[in-house]
């Protein structure tokens, strides 16, 4: 059983002793005995421990190596000389040997005398002898242990790029056994690595490389290379330190997917509103927009007032868009829609377990909007306790999560809106006067549509083109009579009502021109009161008007049912419900049946 | 024959190398050459009465280690597989006595079933024999006994090594048998 030269070359040792699992010597190299404690005992068939007593007590470790359960065992820096004789120091290491079946073990011997003599000399003269010895005699096994404990893969090559050492992580990652990698060119593992001598001057700069695994997978790995030598010069070889990038890549993918989802959701929020542009020609809107442009550039709290449907949210969005916070979030909170009892937790978040059902920590809207804007719609609906907290946020820009103790500080601009009379609310005690005072720093009143009839046709055209795009209809114009009708109407529901009317009219309209008849506008006798009219009242008037316009015809192409977008049967039952009956003079409405 | 690895540990310059040299080579030197690495020697101890199972006696494999504070992984690997240790102090230097416990505990961490023998060396310089081992060590289960030794005169040296050898021969439960 001859020892293969590669086995020894890979280990850099010239002398060896081959022995079996009974510690019986099988083969001895020419000068091995010279390094033994008892040279005469280093002959075949003798117990290897007779010549190498350092193996006494290490039997368990040796059997583990034979089983493949351990990589190697060694004793460093053994002094083999008598006290007054010429010094001789040796490193003894045991490795798995060649041969399958009955495993053999190789004991390799390395003469480390020059090195140890140097240490001995320094130790004898230096005050820090102890430290010096410890630093210089750190064992190979010790270093191997450290390298094997590393999570990163480590590959050492010769100056020519032949792998001379790898650590356990490299073996685990690639799936190759360590001995299978020793002696292979570095390109075996890293096909992208330049063949031949590895480049110099690459110290510490990570490069991404594909690393071949035994299963044929190309694993993305980030490598840093460091020359072993003087400066950037490759003298002894090159050290490759590699980190598995697979997990990182997966994480990056996840994050970017989440980011884009988030982005598209935000975009959807910005664009999916009917008519996101603010359209006006009236001077009252002009003044508002000028004020808006000025206040947008500041961080001032803005209170937007205006009747329902005037587009207060649009105004808030515009302020955000024109502000320095435009790249951060605009978080909209409809105070009327917040679930009672959870208002504070919605706005300011809660800690895990803050109350029954608070299973996880939750970030509130204010924290979410940090750096951006919070738009509090229908602020008049905010419960009093939340008003107190909001007041503190406005004053100090800090708050606590529900159930939390740490003050969270945020940088948030607050825009509030209401269609109610907050002063009236202060009087009847449902709104804090100090909060109103804080919010009312810069009030913006959005004028109702009836105050700016010039804007109505413009807005109508705007909605017409928006809905045309959306519904693929090609209604291109509005006839003058229709424009007059639009301007003359009092628009109690303001812009929102106008948008609804245009949308409905477009469904009814079959040509390319919008006509007054398509609008189905019912001018209430006293528009002011109409605000308070019951839904049934409005619906009844609307039905009566439509029926009259259709000459009392319910069914058919020009009938009232078609114009209202209802089935004739539905219209009839609704008429019955609203107490509309057909008389001699046309339709009349009696009292609504109970 | 039974084989047993024994480590000689303790602070620097307490006389570890000198003790081994006295026991193995029956000689002594004034010169101090600090040990770097490890020196491994063998010494056969014949059986005593009551060592009936081991008519050949025991081969002690003595590891003379470099002295000091270093509890690095290297000394750890040197200590592995030892059945016992002689922990040495220098009676003329109290700090080496204080260090006994540290060395003892370090050895026992690596060899929990090992046994210890304490050597108060250079006893030829301690004329009133006043130096004592700390109580914490005397009551430690693993400590077999304490010897006053002098590598210079040879007093107590054989006694210490042989006491350890006889302990292994008697308590041979897990000896290394060739
Ligand atoms: N008087 C006296 N001197 C001793 C005795 N034992 C050792 N010495 C001296 O103490 C010095 C150190 O002895 P060593 O045996 O080298 O000590 P060591 O513990 O092996 O030292 P390191 O290997 O450096 O840890 C030498 O000069 C010895 O001659 C002793 O019993 N009596
Ligand atoms: Mg010594």
mmCIF file of C-alpha atoms in Angstrom, chain A residues 78-443:
data_model
loop_
_atom_site.group_PDB
_atom_site.id
_atom_site.type_symbol
_atom_site.label_atom_id
_atom_site.label_comp_id
_atom_site.label_asym_id
_atom_site.label_seq_id
_atom_site.Cartn_x
_atom_site.Cartn_y
_atom_site.Cartn_z
ATOM 1 C CA UNK A 78 6.943 18.976 20.009
ATOM 2 C CA UNK A 79 10.460 19.317 21.307
ATOM 3 C CA UNK A 80 12.291 16.134 20.405
ATOM 4 C CA UNK A 81 15.717 17.053 21.672
ATOM 5 C CA UNK A 82 17.324 16.380 25.014
ATOM 6 C CA UNK A 83 17.813 19.554 27.083
ATOM 7 C CA UNK A 84 21.444 20.090 26.145
ATOM 8 C CA UNK A 85 21.315 18.592 22.635
ATOM 9 C CA UNK A 86 20.777 20.435 19.354
ATOM 10 C CA UNK A 87 17.142 21.557 19.072
ATOM 11 C CA UNK A 88 14.673 19.608 16.992
ATOM 12 C CA UNK A 89 10.992 20.520 16.855
ATOM 13 C CA UNK A 90 8.277 18.706 14.970
ATOM 14 C CA UNK A 91 4.597 19.078 14.168
ATOM 15 C CA UNK A 92 2.755 15.767 14.165
ATOM 16 C CA UNK A 93 -0.569 15.481 12.343
ATOM 17 C CA UNK A 94 -2.872 12.583 11.621
ATOM 18 C CA UNK A 95 -5.055 12.563 8.491
ATOM 19 C CA UNK A 96 -7.294 10.038 6.823
ATOM 20 C CA UNK A 97 -5.090 7.892 4.639
ATOM 21 C CA UNK A 98 -5.485 6.225 1.277
ATOM 22 C CA UNK A 99 -7.312 2.984 0.797
ATOM 23 C CA UNK A 100 -10.908 1.913 1.012
ATOM 24 C CA UNK A 101 -12.217 -0.864 3.220
ATOM 25 C CA UNK A 102 -9.844 -1.177 6.153
ATOM 26 C CA UNK A 103 -9.084 2.514 6.635
ATOM 27 C CA UNK A 104 -5.520 3.604 7.157
ATOM 28 C CA UNK A 105 -4.250 6.711 8.856
ATOM 29 C CA UNK A 106 -1.330 8.884 7.840
ATOM 30 C CA UNK A 107 0.903 10.496 10.382
ATOM 31 C CA UNK A 108 2.752 13.371 8.767
ATOM 32 C CA UNK A 109 5.825 15.027 10.217
ATOM 33 C CA UNK A 110 6.850 18.606 9.675
ATOM 34 C CA UNK A 111 10.191 19.898 10.854
ATOM 35 C CA UNK A 112 9.495 23.280 12.449
ATOM 36 C CA UNK A 113 12.872 23.630 14.140
ATOM 37 C CA UNK A 114 14.024 26.923 12.564
ATOM 38 C CA UNK A 115 10.807 28.601 13.496
ATOM 39 C CA UNK A 116 10.732 27.276 17.044
ATOM 40 C CA UNK A 117 14.372 28.123 17.632
ATOM 41 C CA UNK A 118 13.529 31.671 16.646
ATOM 42 C CA UNK A 119 10.638 31.734 19.113
ATOM 43 C CA UNK A 120 12.803 30.197 21.781
ATOM 44 C CA UNK A 121 15.458 32.874 21.220
ATOM 45 C CA UNK A 122 12.888 35.706 21.353
ATOM 46 C CA UNK A 123 11.184 34.198 24.384
ATOM 47 C CA UNK A 124 14.513 34.062 26.153
ATOM 48 C CA UNK A 125 15.259 37.745 25.518
ATOM 49 C CA UNK A 126 11.863 39.411 25.428
ATOM 50 C CA UNK A 127 9.964 40.666 28.451
ATOM 51 C CA UNK A 128 6.758 39.742 26.738
ATOM 52 C CA UNK A 129 8.033 36.254 26.192
ATOM 53 C CA UNK A 130 4.837 34.668 27.285
ATOM 54 C CA UNK A 131 2.642 36.655 24.950
ATOM 55 C CA UNK A 132 5.053 36.092 22.149
ATOM 56 C CA UNK A 133 5.038 32.370 22.574
ATOM 57 C CA UNK A 134 1.288 32.290 22.683
ATOM 58 C CA UNK A 135 0.948 34.432 19.592
ATOM 59 C CA UNK A 136 3.417 32.457 17.565
ATOM 60 C CA UNK A 137 2.477 28.967 18.528
ATOM 61 C CA UNK A 138 -1.239 29.187 17.909
ATOM 62 C CA UNK A 139 -1.794 25.734 16.571
ATOM 63 C CA UNK A 140 -2.812 24.829 13.066
ATOM 64 C CA UNK A 141 -5.737 22.950 14.529
ATOM 65 C CA UNK A 142 -6.782 26.056 16.412
ATOM 66 C CA UNK A 143 -6.760 28.060 13.200
ATOM 67 C CA UNK A 144 -8.541 25.294 11.335
ATOM 68 C CA UNK A 145 -11.209 25.288 14.019
ATOM 69 C CA UNK A 146 -11.729 29.001 13.549
ATOM 70 C CA UNK A 147 -11.899 28.735 9.782
ATOM 71 C CA UNK A 148 -14.335 25.849 9.993
ATOM 72 C CA UNK A 149 -16.532 27.834 12.355
ATOM 73 C CA UNK A 150 -16.884 30.592 9.758
ATOM 74 C CA UNK A 151 -20.210 30.831 7.976
ATOM 75 C CA UNK A 152 -18.463 32.256 4.920
ATOM 76 C CA UNK A 153 -16.617 30.036 2.511
ATOM 77 C CA UNK A 154 -12.868 30.277 2.352
ATOM 78 C CA UNK A 155 -10.686 29.053 -0.488
ATOM 79 C CA UNK A 156 -6.917 29.342 -0.610
ATOM 80 C CA UNK A 157 -5.106 28.887 -3.897
ATOM 81 C CA UNK A 158 -1.499 28.733 -4.961
ATOM 82 C CA UNK A 159 -0.165 31.670 -7.000
ATOM 83 C CA UNK A 160 -1.081 29.636 -10.091
ATOM 84 C CA UNK A 161 -4.689 29.301 -8.965
ATOM 85 C CA UNK A 162 -4.648 25.736 -7.702
ATOM 86 C CA UNK A 163 -6.835 25.183 -4.647
ATOM 87 C CA UNK A 164 -4.673 24.322 -1.651
ATOM 88 C CA UNK A 165 -7.182 24.669 1.200
ATOM 89 C CA UNK A 166 -10.910 25.130 1.741
ATOM 90 C CA UNK A 167 -12.917 25.416 4.927
ATOM 91 C CA UNK A 168 -15.990 23.490 5.958
ATOM 92 C CA UNK A 169 -18.430 26.191 4.769
ATOM 93 C CA UNK A 170 -17.012 25.911 1.248
ATOM 94 C CA UNK A 171 -17.563 22.178 1.318
ATOM 95 C CA UNK A 172 -21.094 22.497 2.705
ATOM 96 C CA UNK A 173 -22.071 25.184 0.192
ATOM 97 C CA UNK A 174 -20.694 23.445 -2.870
ATOM 98 C CA UNK A 175 -21.499 19.905 -1.800
ATOM 99 C CA UNK A 176 -17.963 18.745 -2.621
ATOM 100 C CA UNK A 177 -15.887 16.924 -0.003
ATOM 101 C CA UNK A 178 -12.827 18.907 1.016
ATOM 102 C CA UNK A 179 -10.290 16.426 -0.459
ATOM 103 C CA UNK A 180 -12.144 16.566 -3.788
ATOM 104 C CA UNK A 181 -11.423 20.265 -4.076
ATOM 105 C CA UNK A 182 -7.751 20.248 -3.094
ATOM 106 C CA UNK A 183 -5.538 20.396 -6.182
ATOM 107 C CA UNK A 184 -8.325 21.544 -8.521
ATOM 108 C CA UNK A 185 -7.989 24.831 -10.408
ATOM 109 C CA UNK A 186 -10.005 27.683 -8.910
ATOM 110 C CA UNK A 187 -12.002 27.827 -12.153
ATOM 111 C CA UNK A 188 -13.421 24.452 -11.192
ATOM 112 C CA UNK A 189 -15.492 26.235 -8.545
ATOM 113 C CA UNK A 190 -15.548 29.724 -10.022
ATOM 114 C CA UNK A 191 -15.809 29.410 -13.808
ATOM 115 C CA UNK A 192 -15.811 33.206 -14.191
ATOM 116 C CA UNK A 193 -12.499 33.585 -12.443
ATOM 117 C CA UNK A 194 -9.733 34.518 -14.904
ATOM 118 C CA UNK A 195 -7.713 31.395 -15.653
ATOM 119 C CA UNK A 196 -4.050 31.267 -14.692
ATOM 120 C CA UNK A 197 -2.642 33.593 -12.097
ATOM 121 C CA UNK A 198 -5.372 35.442 -10.213
ATOM 122 C CA UNK A 199 -5.296 39.191 -10.664
ATOM 123 C CA UNK A 200 -3.371 41.331 -8.231
ATOM 124 C CA UNK A 201 -4.615 44.581 -6.786
ATOM 125 C CA UNK A 202 -8.021 43.207 -5.965
ATOM 126 C CA UNK A 203 -7.684 43.316 -2.214
ATOM 127 C CA UNK A 204 -11.013 43.443 -0.445
ATOM 128 C CA UNK A 205 -13.243 44.477 -3.336
ATOM 129 C CA UNK A 206 -16.239 42.145 -3.446
ATOM 130 C CA UNK A 207 -17.181 40.762 -6.827
ATOM 131 C CA UNK A 208 -20.186 38.637 -7.618
ATOM 132 C CA UNK A 209 -19.322 35.217 -8.946
ATOM 133 C CA UNK A 210 -21.172 32.072 -9.834
ATOM 134 C CA UNK A 211 -19.973 29.169 -7.778
ATOM 135 C CA UNK A 212 -20.433 25.652 -9.108
ATOM 136 C CA UNK A 213 -22.023 23.115 -6.793
ATOM 137 C CA UNK A 214 -21.780 19.372 -7.082
ATOM 138 C CA UNK A 215 -25.474 19.298 -7.974
ATOM 139 C CA UNK A 216 -24.709 21.471 -10.999
ATOM 140 C CA UNK A 217 -26.289 24.565 -9.525
ATOM 141 C CA UNK A 218 -24.626 27.923 -10.116
ATOM 142 C CA UNK A 219 -24.798 29.644 -6.745
ATOM 143 C CA UNK A 220 -24.441 33.433 -6.672
ATOM 144 C CA UNK A 221 -21.620 34.236 -4.276
ATOM 145 C CA UNK A 222 -19.992 37.513 -3.342
ATOM 146 C CA UNK A 223 -16.225 37.057 -3.232
ATOM 147 C CA UNK A 224 -13.418 39.150 -1.867
ATOM 148 C CA UNK A 225 -9.910 38.197 -2.859
ATOM 149 C CA UNK A 226 -6.768 38.949 -0.939
ATOM 150 C CA UNK A 227 -3.269 38.130 -2.073
ATOM 151 C CA UNK A 228 -1.062 36.232 0.356
ATOM 152 C CA UNK A 229 2.198 38.012 0.058
ATOM 153 C CA UNK A 230 3.793 41.414 0.265
ATOM 154 C CA UNK A 231 1.258 44.179 -0.375
ATOM 155 C CA UNK A 232 -0.745 43.393 -3.464
ATOM 156 C CA UNK A 233 1.822 40.966 -4.751
ATOM 157 C CA UNK A 234 0.816 37.360 -4.971
ATOM 158 C CA UNK A 235 3.657 35.387 -3.448
ATOM 159 C CA UNK A 236 2.184 32.545 -1.463
ATOM 160 C CA UNK A 237 -1.215 32.461 -3.104
ATOM 161 C CA UNK A 238 -4.646 34.029 -2.947
ATOM 162 C CA UNK A 239 -7.377 33.834 -0.333
ATOM 163 C CA UNK A 240 -10.966 33.877 -1.569
ATOM 164 C CA UNK A 241 -13.668 34.718 0.960
ATOM 165 C CA UNK A 242 -17.146 34.032 -0.346
ATOM 166 C CA UNK A 243 -20.637 34.728 0.928
ATOM 167 C CA UNK A 244 -23.718 32.905 -0.309
ATOM 168 C CA UNK A 245 -25.994 35.499 -1.926
ATOM 169 C CA UNK A 246 -29.046 33.310 -2.490
ATOM 170 C CA UNK A 247 -30.901 34.364 0.637
ATOM 171 C CA UNK A 248 -30.016 37.998 0.040
ATOM 172 C CA UNK A 249 -31.247 37.785 -3.546
ATOM 173 C CA UNK A 250 -34.508 36.251 -2.456
ATOM 174 C CA UNK A 251 -34.945 39.002 0.130
ATOM 175 C CA UNK A 252 -34.156 41.697 -2.419
ATOM 176 C CA UNK A 253 -36.736 40.276 -4.766
ATOM 177 C CA UNK A 254 -39.340 40.220 -2.036
ATOM 178 C CA UNK A 255 -38.601 43.799 -1.071
ATOM 179 C CA UNK A 256 -38.706 45.141 -4.591
ATOM 180 C CA UNK A 257 -41.951 43.303 -5.239
ATOM 181 C CA UNK A 258 -43.462 44.824 -2.121
ATOM 182 C CA UNK A 259 -42.130 48.215 -3.091
ATOM 183 C CA UNK A 260 -43.659 48.111 -6.510
ATOM 184 C CA UNK A 261 -46.941 46.805 -5.140
ATOM 185 C CA UNK A 262 -46.966 49.660 -2.729
ATOM 186 C CA UNK A 263 -46.113 52.118 -5.487
ATOM 187 C CA UNK A 264 -48.844 50.887 -7.760
ATOM 188 C CA UNK A 265 -51.355 51.004 -4.950
ATOM 189 C CA UNK A 266 -50.385 54.572 -4.278
ATOM 190 C CA UNK A 267 -50.653 55.425 -7.945
ATOM 191 C CA UNK A 268 -54.032 53.786 -8.123
ATOM 192 C CA UNK A 269 -55.111 55.891 -5.207
ATOM 193 C CA UNK A 270 -53.912 59.063 -6.903
ATOM 194 C CA UNK A 271 -55.411 58.414 -10.315
ATOM 195 C CA UNK A 272 -58.536 56.364 -9.831
ATOM 196 C CA UNK A 273 -60.616 59.250 -8.617
ATOM 197 C CA UNK A 274 -63.016 60.684 -11.161
ATOM 198 C CA UNK A 275 -61.427 63.852 -12.423
ATOM 199 C CA UNK A 276 -58.292 64.321 -10.412
ATOM 200 C CA UNK A 277 -57.640 67.699 -11.914
ATOM 201 C CA UNK A 278 -59.044 70.820 -10.380
ATOM 202 C CA UNK A 279 -60.846 72.726 -13.118
ATOM 203 C CA UNK A 280 -61.959 76.311 -12.791
ATOM 204 C CA UNK A 281 -62.273 79.644 -14.470
ATOM 205 C CA UNK A 282 -64.156 81.531 -11.782
ATOM 206 C CA UNK A 283 -62.444 84.244 -9.796
ATOM 207 C CA UNK A 284 -63.520 82.762 -6.454
ATOM 208 C CA UNK A 285 -61.734 79.492 -7.340
ATOM 209 C CA UNK A 286 -58.819 81.524 -8.692
ATOM 210 C CA UNK A 287 -58.390 83.175 -5.308
ATOM 211 C CA UNK A 288 -58.603 79.823 -3.570
ATOM 212 C CA UNK A 289 -56.006 78.286 -5.849
ATOM 213 C CA UNK A 290 -53.661 81.213 -5.341
ATOM 214 C CA UNK A 291 -53.941 80.854 -1.572
ATOM 215 C CA UNK A 292 -53.504 77.116 -1.912
ATOM 216 C CA UNK A 293 -50.303 77.566 -3.884
ATOM 217 C CA UNK A 294 -48.909 79.791 -1.175
ATOM 218 C CA UNK A 295 -49.822 77.670 1.817
ATOM 219 C CA UNK A 296 -48.724 74.445 0.130
ATOM 220 C CA UNK A 297 -45.092 75.480 0.377
ATOM 221 C CA UNK A 298 -45.296 75.841 4.145
ATOM 222 C CA UNK A 299 -45.935 73.257 6.836
ATOM 223 C CA UNK A 300 -48.918 75.172 8.122
ATOM 224 C CA UNK A 301 -51.979 73.263 9.221
ATOM 225 C CA UNK A 302 -54.833 73.858 6.789
ATOM 226 C CA UNK A 303 -58.544 73.633 7.487
ATOM 227 C CA UNK A 304 -60.610 73.161 4.341
ATOM 228 C CA UNK A 305 -64.273 74.039 4.657
ATOM 229 C CA UNK A 306 -66.949 73.667 2.046
ATOM 230 C CA UNK A 307 -70.226 72.005 1.310
ATOM 231 C CA UNK A 308 -70.410 68.359 0.535
ATOM 232 C CA UNK A 309 -69.151 67.453 -2.909
ATOM 233 C CA UNK A 310 -67.037 70.564 -3.432
ATOM 234 C CA UNK A 311 -63.856 68.478 -3.747
ATOM 235 C CA UNK A 312 -62.164 69.146 -0.428
ATOM 236 C CA UNK A 313 -60.074 65.995 -0.740
ATOM 237 C CA UNK A 314 -58.886 67.137 -4.141
ATOM 238 C CA UNK A 315 -57.792 70.409 -2.600
ATOM 239 C CA UNK A 316 -55.925 68.523 0.120
ATOM 240 C CA UNK A 317 -54.182 66.358 -2.480
ATOM 241 C CA UNK A 318 -53.208 69.425 -4.401
ATOM 242 C CA UNK A 319 -51.663 70.992 -1.298
ATOM 243 C CA UNK A 320 -49.679 67.803 -0.707
ATOM 244 C CA UNK A 321 -48.642 67.580 -4.340
ATOM 245 C CA UNK A 322 -47.332 71.134 -4.386
ATOM 246 C CA UNK A 323 -45.575 70.799 -1.031
ATOM 247 C CA UNK A 324 -42.052 69.702 -0.239
ATOM 248 C CA UNK A 325 -43.589 66.500 1.104
ATOM 249 C CA UNK A 326 -44.872 65.345 -2.265
ATOM 250 C CA UNK A 327 -42.560 62.323 -2.365
ATOM 251 C CA UNK A 328 -43.733 61.108 1.030
ATOM 252 C CA UNK A 329 -47.144 59.627 1.733
ATOM 253 C CA UNK A 330 -50.436 61.444 1.881
ATOM 254 C CA UNK A 331 -52.494 59.415 4.326
ATOM 255 C CA UNK A 332 -56.219 60.085 4.150
ATOM 256 C CA UNK A 333 -58.393 59.376 7.160
ATOM 257 C CA UNK A 334 -62.143 59.703 6.993
ATOM 258 C CA UNK A 335 -62.944 60.479 10.604
ATOM 259 C CA UNK A 336 -66.618 59.609 10.112
ATOM 260 C CA UNK A 337 -65.689 56.129 8.897
ATOM 261 C CA UNK A 338 -63.347 55.198 11.759
ATOM 262 C CA UNK A 339 -64.781 52.342 13.824
ATOM 263 C CA UNK A 340 -65.955 53.724 17.152
ATOM 264 C CA UNK A 341 -63.630 52.764 19.973
ATOM 265 C CA UNK A 342 -60.722 52.195 17.631
ATOM 266 C CA UNK A 343 -60.238 55.802 16.577
ATOM 267 C CA UNK A 344 -57.113 56.360 18.629
ATOM 268 C CA UNK A 345 -55.584 53.047 17.675
ATOM 269 C CA UNK A 346 -56.260 53.763 14.000
ATOM 270 C CA UNK A 347 -54.670 57.175 14.182
ATOM 271 C CA UNK A 348 -51.814 56.566 16.554
ATOM 272 C CA UNK A 349 -51.310 52.810 16.496
ATOM 273 C CA UNK A 350 -51.232 50.398 19.398
ATOM 274 C CA UNK A 351 -48.818 48.071 21.101
ATOM 275 C CA UNK A 352 -49.317 44.348 21.034
ATOM 276 C CA UNK A 353 -51.803 43.424 23.726
ATOM 277 C CA UNK A 354 -52.900 47.024 24.344
ATOM 278 C CA UNK A 355 -56.495 45.817 24.369
ATOM 279 C CA UNK A 356 -58.481 42.680 23.594
ATOM 280 C CA UNK A 357 -57.903 41.917 19.944
ATOM 281 C CA UNK A 358 -54.648 43.871 19.704
ATOM 282 C CA UNK A 359 -52.791 40.744 18.690
ATOM 283 C CA UNK A 360 -49.919 42.500 17.035
ATOM 284 C CA UNK A 361 -48.295 45.867 17.193
ATOM 285 C CA UNK A 362 -49.926 48.269 14.802
ATOM 286 C CA UNK A 363 -48.526 51.374 13.201
ATOM 287 C CA UNK A 364 -51.018 54.213 13.212
ATOM 288 C CA UNK A 365 -51.818 56.534 10.317
ATOM 289 C CA UNK A 366 -49.755 59.332 11.827
ATOM 290 C CA UNK A 367 -46.650 57.164 12.017
ATOM 291 C CA UNK A 368 -47.318 55.950 8.490
ATOM 292 C CA UNK A 369 -47.425 59.529 7.265
ATOM 293 C CA UNK A 370 -44.142 60.503 8.925
ATOM 294 C CA UNK A 371 -42.453 62.987 6.650
ATOM 295 C CA UNK A 372 -45.664 63.424 4.689
ATOM 296 C CA UNK A 373 -49.200 64.665 5.156
ATOM 297 C CA UNK A 374 -52.227 63.421 7.037
ATOM 298 C CA UNK A 375 -55.576 64.450 5.618
ATOM 299 C CA UNK A 376 -58.336 64.258 8.217
ATOM 300 C CA UNK A 377 -61.601 64.359 6.327
ATOM 301 C CA UNK A 378 -64.803 65.094 8.246
ATOM 302 C CA UNK A 379 -62.795 66.280 11.224
ATOM 303 C CA UNK A 380 -66.035 67.337 12.900
ATOM 304 C CA UNK A 381 -66.824 63.669 13.476
ATOM 305 C CA UNK A 382 -63.662 63.030 15.534
ATOM 306 C CA UNK A 383 -64.557 61.906 19.083
ATOM 307 C CA UNK A 384 -63.450 64.163 21.921
ATOM 308 C CA UNK A 385 -60.693 61.910 23.370
ATOM 309 C CA UNK A 386 -59.052 61.637 19.962
ATOM 310 C CA UNK A 387 -59.381 65.411 19.610
ATOM 311 C CA UNK A 388 -57.235 65.800 22.731
ATOM 312 C CA UNK A 389 -54.521 63.536 21.338
ATOM 313 C CA UNK A 390 -54.659 65.252 17.980
ATOM 314 C CA UNK A 391 -54.228 68.585 19.710
ATOM 315 C CA UNK A 392 -51.038 67.288 21.323
ATOM 316 C CA UNK A 393 -49.728 66.018 17.989
ATOM 317 C CA UNK A 394 -50.340 69.427 16.477
ATOM 318 C CA UNK A 395 -48.630 71.166 19.377
ATOM 319 C CA UNK A 396 -45.691 68.858 19.991
ATOM 320 C CA UNK A 397 -45.574 66.481 17.031
ATOM 321 C CA UNK A 398 -45.425 63.579 19.492
ATOM 322 C CA UNK A 399 -47.858 60.942 20.696
ATOM 323 C CA UNK A 400 -47.921 57.490 22.230
ATOM 324 C CA UNK A 401 -49.281 54.325 20.773
ATOM 325 C CA UNK A 402 -52.296 52.958 22.605
ATOM 326 C CA UNK A 403 -50.852 50.827 25.390
ATOM 327 C CA UNK A 404 -47.395 52.256 24.775
ATOM 328 C CA UNK A 405 -45.244 54.369 27.011
ATOM 329 C CA UNK A 406 -42.664 55.745 24.624
ATOM 330 C CA UNK A 407 -43.404 59.089 23.029
ATOM 331 C CA UNK A 408 -43.193 58.735 19.276
ATOM 332 C CA UNK A 409 -42.256 61.863 17.458
ATOM 333 C CA UNK A 410 -43.326 62.383 13.898
ATOM 334 C CA UNK A 411 -42.969 65.055 11.284
ATOM 335 C CA UNK A 412 -46.430 65.297 9.816
ATOM 336 C CA UNK A 413 -48.362 68.057 8.157
ATOM 337 C CA UNK A 414 -52.045 68.042 9.004
ATOM 338 C CA UNK A 415 -54.786 69.048 6.623
ATOM 339 C CA UNK A 416 -58.319 68.810 7.949
ATOM 340 C CA UNK A 417 -61.631 69.224 6.192
ATOM 341 C CA UNK A 418 -65.203 69.591 7.229
ATOM 342 C CA UNK A 419 -68.589 70.454 5.783
ATOM 343 C CA UNK A 420 -69.929 71.228 9.224
ATOM 344 C CA UNK A 421 -69.860 74.417 11.174
ATOM 345 C CA UNK A 422 -67.122 73.731 13.713
ATOM 346 C CA UNK A 423 -67.855 76.965 15.575
ATOM 347 C CA UNK A 424 -71.360 75.703 16.135
ATOM 348 C CA UNK A 425 -69.926 72.398 17.340
ATOM 349 C CA UNK A 426 -67.660 74.203 19.780
ATOM 350 C CA UNK A 427 -70.734 75.962 21.160
ATOM 351 C CA UNK A 428 -72.615 72.741 21.736
ATOM 352 C CA UNK A 429 -69.541 71.061 23.186
ATOM 353 C CA UNK A 430 -68.795 68.420 20.550
ATOM 354 C CA UNK A 431 -65.608 70.082 19.327
ATOM 355 C CA UNK A 432 -62.718 71.471 21.377
ATOM 356 C CA UNK A 433 -62.228 75.168 20.880
ATOM 357 C CA UNK A 434 -58.458 74.893 21.356
ATOM 358 C CA UNK A 435 -58.312 72.289 18.595
ATOM 359 C CA UNK A 436 -60.357 74.474 16.280
ATOM 360 C CA UNK A 437 -57.987 77.322 17.094
ATOM 361 C CA UNK A 438 -55.023 75.113 16.135
ATOM 362 C CA UNK A 439 -56.631 73.824 12.942
ATOM 363 C CA UNK A 440 -57.912 77.152 11.810
ATOM 364 C CA UNK A 441 -54.438 78.604 11.207
ATOM 365 C CA UNK A 442 -55.086 78.774 7.491
ATOM 366 C CA UNK A 443 -58.692 78.227 6.513
#
